[in-house]
Tab-separated table of C-alpha atoms in Angstrom:
chain	number	residue	atom	x	y	z
L	17	MET	CA	0.000	0.080	0.044
L	18	TYR	CA	1.561	3.310	-0.890
L	19	PHE	CA	0.359	6.769	-1.674
L	20	LEU	CA	0.490	8.255	-5.125
L	21	ALA	CA	1.539	11.960	-5.092
L	22	GLU	CA	-1.247	13.158	-7.359
L	23	TRP	CA	-3.725	12.454	-4.532
L	24	PHE	CA	-2.382	14.993	-2.367
L	25	THR	CA	-1.768	18.915	-2.386
L	26	PRO	CA	1.957	19.902	-2.531
L	27	ALA	CA	1.544	21.676	0.826
L	28	LEU	CA	0.795	18.414	2.480
L	29	LEU	CA	3.489	16.519	0.771
L	30	SER	CA	6.137	18.864	1.715
L	31	ALA	CA	5.043	19.182	5.297
L	32	ALA	CA	5.159	15.178	5.852
L	33	LEU	CA	8.716	15.135	4.052
L	34	LEU	CA	9.958	17.757	6.701
L	35	LEU	CA	8.086	15.818	9.604
L	36	TRP	CA	9.706	12.499	8.546
L	37	ALA	CA	13.100	14.205	7.976
L	38	ALA	CA	13.016	15.297	11.678
L	39	VAL	CA	12.012	11.744	12.840
L	40	LEU	CA	14.862	10.086	10.788
L	41	LEU	CA	17.255	13.069	12.199
L	42	ALA	CA	16.226	12.257	15.883
L	43	ALA	CA	16.498	8.440	15.250
L	44	ALA	CA	19.962	8.525	13.180
L	45	LYS	CA	22.338	7.769	15.953
L	46	PRO	CA	20.970	4.742	17.597
L	47	ALA	CA	19.737	3.548	14.113
L	48	PHE	CA	23.363	3.540	12.520
L	49	SER	CA	24.769	1.959	15.430
L	50	ALA	CA	22.233	-0.731	15.343
L	51	LEU	CA	22.769	-1.306	11.585
L	52	ARG	CA	26.379	-1.510	12.129
L	53	ARG	CA	26.416	-3.776	14.863
L	54	ARG	CA	23.903	-6.313	13.262
L	55	ASN	CA	24.785	-6.093	9.686
L	56	GLY	CA	23.961	-9.550	8.935
L	57	ALA	CA	20.330	-9.172	10.213
L	58	ALA	CA	20.198	-5.858	8.366
L	59	VAL	CA	20.965	-7.457	4.907
L	60	ALA	CA	18.223	-10.352	6.039
L	61	ALA	CA	15.590	-7.794	7.149
L	62	ALA	CA	16.124	-5.710	3.742
L	63	ALA	CA	15.649	-8.950	1.773
L	64	TYR	CA	12.633	-9.881	3.625
L	65	LEU	CA	11.045	-6.396	3.195
L	66	ALA	CA	11.839	-6.416	-0.314
L	67	VAL	CA	10.172	-9.674	-1.194
L	68	LEU	CA	7.031	-8.746	0.889
L	69	TRP	CA	6.741	-5.155	-0.662
L	70	GLY	CA	7.371	-6.614	-4.143
L	71	LEU	CA	4.394	-9.042	-3.902
L	72	ASN	CA	1.716	-6.428	-4.128
L	73	ALA	CA	-1.938	-6.560	-5.551
L	74	GLY	CA	-3.131	-3.195	-7.199
L	75	LEU	CA	-6.490	-2.142	-8.463
L	76	GLY	CA	-6.525	-0.938	-11.742
L	77	SER	CA	-10.058	0.200	-12.267
L	78	GLY	CA	-13.135	0.576	-10.156
L	79	GLN	CA	-13.970	2.834	-7.309
L	80	LEU	CA	-10.543	2.270	-5.507
L	81	ALA	CA	-8.333	2.378	-8.778
L	82	GLY	CA	-4.736	3.118	-7.559
L	83	MET	CA	-4.886	1.461	-4.418
L	84	SER	CA	-2.288	-1.318	-3.977
L	85	TYR	CA	-2.048	-4.082	-1.209
L	86	HIS	CA	0.883	-6.116	0.246
L	87	LEU	CA	2.429	-7.073	3.520
L	88	LEU	CA	4.237	-4.745	5.670
L	89	GLY	CA	6.987	-6.596	7.471
L	90	ILE	CA	7.917	-3.874	9.785
L	91	ASN	CA	6.992	-5.626	12.942
L	92	LEU	CA	9.765	-8.140	12.332
L	93	LEU	CA	12.139	-5.572	11.300
L	94	THR	CA	11.727	-3.901	14.685
L	95	LEU	CA	12.157	-6.811	16.549
L	96	MET	CA	15.418	-7.515	14.569
L	97	LEU	CA	17.028	-4.130	14.597
L	98	GLY	CA	14.843	-2.065	16.998
L	99	LEU	CA	12.649	1.070	16.592
L	100	PRO	CA	14.884	3.515	15.094
L	101	ALA	CA	17.029	1.294	12.523
L	102	ALA	CA	13.621	-0.016	11.431
L	103	LEU	CA	12.355	3.255	10.282
L	104	TRP	CA	15.438	4.001	8.670
L	105	LEU	CA	15.802	0.640	6.665
L	106	GLY	CA	12.223	0.790	5.823
L	107	THR	CA	12.800	4.472	4.414
L	108	LEU	CA	15.814	3.569	2.491
L	109	LEU	CA	13.830	0.658	0.757
L	110	LEU	CA	10.593	2.908	0.503
L	111	ILE	CA	12.505	5.385	-1.847
L	112	PRO	CA	13.198	2.743	-4.635
L	113	TYR	CA	9.840	1.293	-4.148
L	114	LEU	CA	8.182	4.368	-4.721
L	115	GLY	CA	10.556	5.149	-7.596
L	116	LEU	CA	9.533	2.267	-9.504
L	117	HIS	CA	5.660	3.551	-9.455
L	118	GLY	CA	6.858	7.010	-11.023
L	119	ALA	CA	9.516	9.237	-9.954
L	120	GLU	CA	6.849	11.766	-9.462
L	121	ASN	CA	5.698	9.476	-6.288
L	122	LEU	CA	9.178	10.176	-4.386
L	123	TYR	CA	7.563	13.374	-3.289
L	124	ALA	CA	5.111	11.470	-1.234
L	125	ALA	CA	8.000	9.405	0.514
L	126	GLY	CA	7.156	11.307	3.732
L	127	LEU	CA	3.467	10.709	3.592
L	128	ASN	CA	4.016	7.092	2.837
L	129	ALA	CA	6.609	6.534	5.640
L	130	LEU	CA	4.165	8.500	8.285
L	131	PHE	CA	1.127	6.433	7.390
L	132	VAL	CA	2.559	3.132	6.406
L	133	LEU	CA	5.760	2.456	8.295
L	134	LEU	CA	5.181	4.256	11.576
L	135	PRO	CA	1.653	2.911	12.541
L	136	ALA	CA	2.981	-0.509	12.508
L	137	ALA	CA	6.267	0.137	14.194
L	138	THR	CA	4.614	2.076	16.927
L	139	ALA	CA	2.298	-0.871	17.339
L	140	ASN	CA	5.409	-2.944	17.894
L	141	PHE	CA	6.703	-0.680	20.708
L	142	LEU	CA	3.590	-0.631	22.413
L	143	PHE	CA	3.257	-4.539	22.581
L	144	ARG	CA	7.007	-4.925	23.759
L	145	ARG	CA	6.091	-2.046	26.550
L	146	LEU	CA	3.018	-4.323	27.455
L	147	SER	CA	5.392	-7.515	27.354
L	148	SER	CA	8.085	-5.920	29.529
L	149	LYS	CA	5.436	-5.841	32.330
L	150	LEU	CA	4.630	-9.494	32.170
L	151	PRO	CA	6.566	-12.590	33.223
L	152	ASP	CA	9.934	-13.010	31.112
L	153	ASN	CA	8.266	-15.993	29.104
L	154	LEU	CA	9.529	-17.239	25.923
L	155	PHE	CA	5.807	-17.893	24.863
L	156	ILE	CA	5.057	-14.291	25.650
L	157	TYR	CA	7.864	-12.767	23.597
L	158	ILE	CA	7.059	-14.841	20.428
L	159	PHE	CA	3.101	-14.632	20.790
L	160	LEU	CA	2.775	-10.983	21.748
L	161	ASN	CA	5.788	-9.405	20.049
L	162	GLY	CA	5.766	-11.692	16.837
L	163	PHE	CA	2.135	-12.490	16.018
L	164	LEU	CA	-0.239	-10.122	18.110
L	165	ALA	CA	1.972	-6.715	17.573
L	166	ALA	CA	2.186	-7.850	13.747
L	167	ALA	CA	-1.587	-7.995	13.446
L	168	ALA	CA	-2.213	-4.932	15.408
L	169	GLY	CA	0.298	-2.866	13.262
L	170	MET	CA	-1.357	-4.090	9.933
L	171	LEU	CA	-4.808	-2.864	11.257
L	172	LEU	CA	-3.307	0.304	12.577
L	173	THR	CA	-2.022	0.975	9.342
L	174	GLY	CA	-5.128	0.199	7.676
L	175	LEU	CA	-7.145	2.557	9.759
L	176	SER	CA	-4.631	5.345	9.309
L	177	VAL	CA	-4.292	4.835	5.319
L	178	VAL	CA	-8.067	4.685	4.787
L	179	ALA	CA	-8.662	7.836	7.411
L	180	LEU	CA	-6.043	9.925	5.439
L	181	LEU	CA	-7.531	8.919	2.042
L	182	GLN	CA	-11.021	9.785	3.155
L	183	LEU	CA	-9.889	13.261	4.686
L	184	ALA	CA	-8.232	14.190	1.574
L	185	GLY	CA	-11.046	12.964	-0.634
L	186	VAL	CA	-9.218	10.610	-2.905
L	187	PHE	CA	-11.981	8.192	-2.607
L	188	THR	CA	-15.597	8.065	-1.250
L	189	ALA	CA	-16.059	7.122	2.596
L	190	GLU	CA	-18.273	4.261	1.425
L	191	ALA	CA	-15.911	2.760	-0.802
L	192	LEU	CA	-12.865	2.999	1.654
L	193	TRP	CA	-14.615	1.415	4.679
L	194	GLN	CA	-16.626	-1.074	2.877
L	195	SER	CA	-14.381	-2.262	0.399
L	196	ALA	CA	-10.612	-0.957	1.335
L	197	PHE	CA	-10.508	-1.140	4.797
L	198	PRO	CA	-11.817	-4.926	5.380
L	199	VAL	CA	-8.857	-6.069	3.354
L	200	PHE	CA	-6.377	-5.120	6.254
L	201	PHE	CA	-8.238	-7.779	8.351
L	202	LEU	CA	-7.215	-10.623	5.853
L	203	LEU	CA	-3.669	-8.950	5.603
L	204	ALA	CA	-3.334	-9.172	9.408
L	205	TRP	CA	-3.592	-12.757	9.169
L	206	GLY	CA	-0.739	-13.331	6.749
L	207	GLU	CA	1.429	-10.558	8.580
L	208	ALA	CA	1.025	-12.041	11.920
L	209	PHE	CA	1.784	-15.614	10.697
L	210	LEU	CA	5.013	-14.571	8.919
L	211	SER	CA	6.135	-12.273	11.647
L	212	GLY	CA	5.200	-14.841	14.270
L	213	ILE	CA	7.028	-17.742	12.381
L	214	PHE	CA	10.220	-15.712	11.580
L	215	THR	CA	10.569	-14.637	15.129
L	216	ALA	CA	10.196	-18.106	16.614
L	217	VAL	CA	12.776	-19.428	14.063
L	218	PHE	CA	15.058	-16.914	14.911
L	219	VAL	CA	14.801	-17.386	18.758
L	220	ALA	CA	15.749	-20.927	17.890
L	221	LEU	CA	18.402	-20.673	15.398
L	222	ARG	CA	19.568	-17.021	15.157
L	223	PRO	CA	18.939	-15.335	18.378
L	224	GLN	CA	21.527	-12.928	17.605
L	225	TRP	CA	19.356	-11.474	14.706
L	226	LEU	CA	16.821	-10.115	17.461
L	227	ALA	CA	17.789	-7.101	18.885
L	228	THR	CA	14.756	-6.994	21.326
L	229	PHE	CA	15.340	-10.466	22.427
L	230	ASP	CA	17.717	-11.263	25.594
L	231	ASP	CA	18.796	-14.826	26.246
L	232	THR	CA	19.738	-14.391	29.951
L	233	ARG	CA	16.014	-12.830	30.337
L	234	PHE	CA	13.997	-15.128	28.274
L	235	LEU	CA	15.815	-18.670	28.567
L	236	ARG	CA	15.933	-18.986	32.164
L	237	ALA	CA	15.015	-22.298	33.451
L	238	GLU	CA	12.777	-20.896	36.036
L	239	ASN	CA	10.932	-18.975	33.661
L	240	SER	CA	6.999	-19.478	33.778
L	241	ILE	CA	3.860	-17.797	32.953
L	242	TRP	CA	2.480	-18.267	36.492
L	243	LYS	CA	4.261	-17.696	39.493
């Protein structure tokens, strides 16, 4: 799912670019530190994101002509690299992705980042804050942060995208809420499944690829859900 530059006013596109530039600037130091320390995980994360975004389904006609759907992958990126690095890597891949659909759409990079990348990353952050209040259990880490956070991130992204398109008057409210938004519930299943499965696999085989996973915290023999 991506926004076309022609859908919005130049003022809104410019404001979004400036706001997102400020976000990236604030996240630059921890992001580049994480990418430097976890270059193997960063390469794997970039490949994962490129595949998911490449498998998109677009609507060429009808009330929602121009809409495109794909899985996000941001939840897993955030678990692998941390929030700042996930935002930076997602932005770096977003630029060529938008360029493939027309160079003029690069002007909408800030708006796409704010309404596509940020909601899913924010959902992951909130779920990790929630899991930090729960017992240090491996099942809680995988199920809450891997599965549920991914599904919530997709739904929050869908809500943000549809709300913005309605406010901008790009499509009718009826088409957006009755036809476009329900698709995000279907995508949430796939997003949760892939993110949760890869999280479980990385915990078992590549725990060093998960910046948010701590062996000493989650793999203690006395860990349990109920104490």
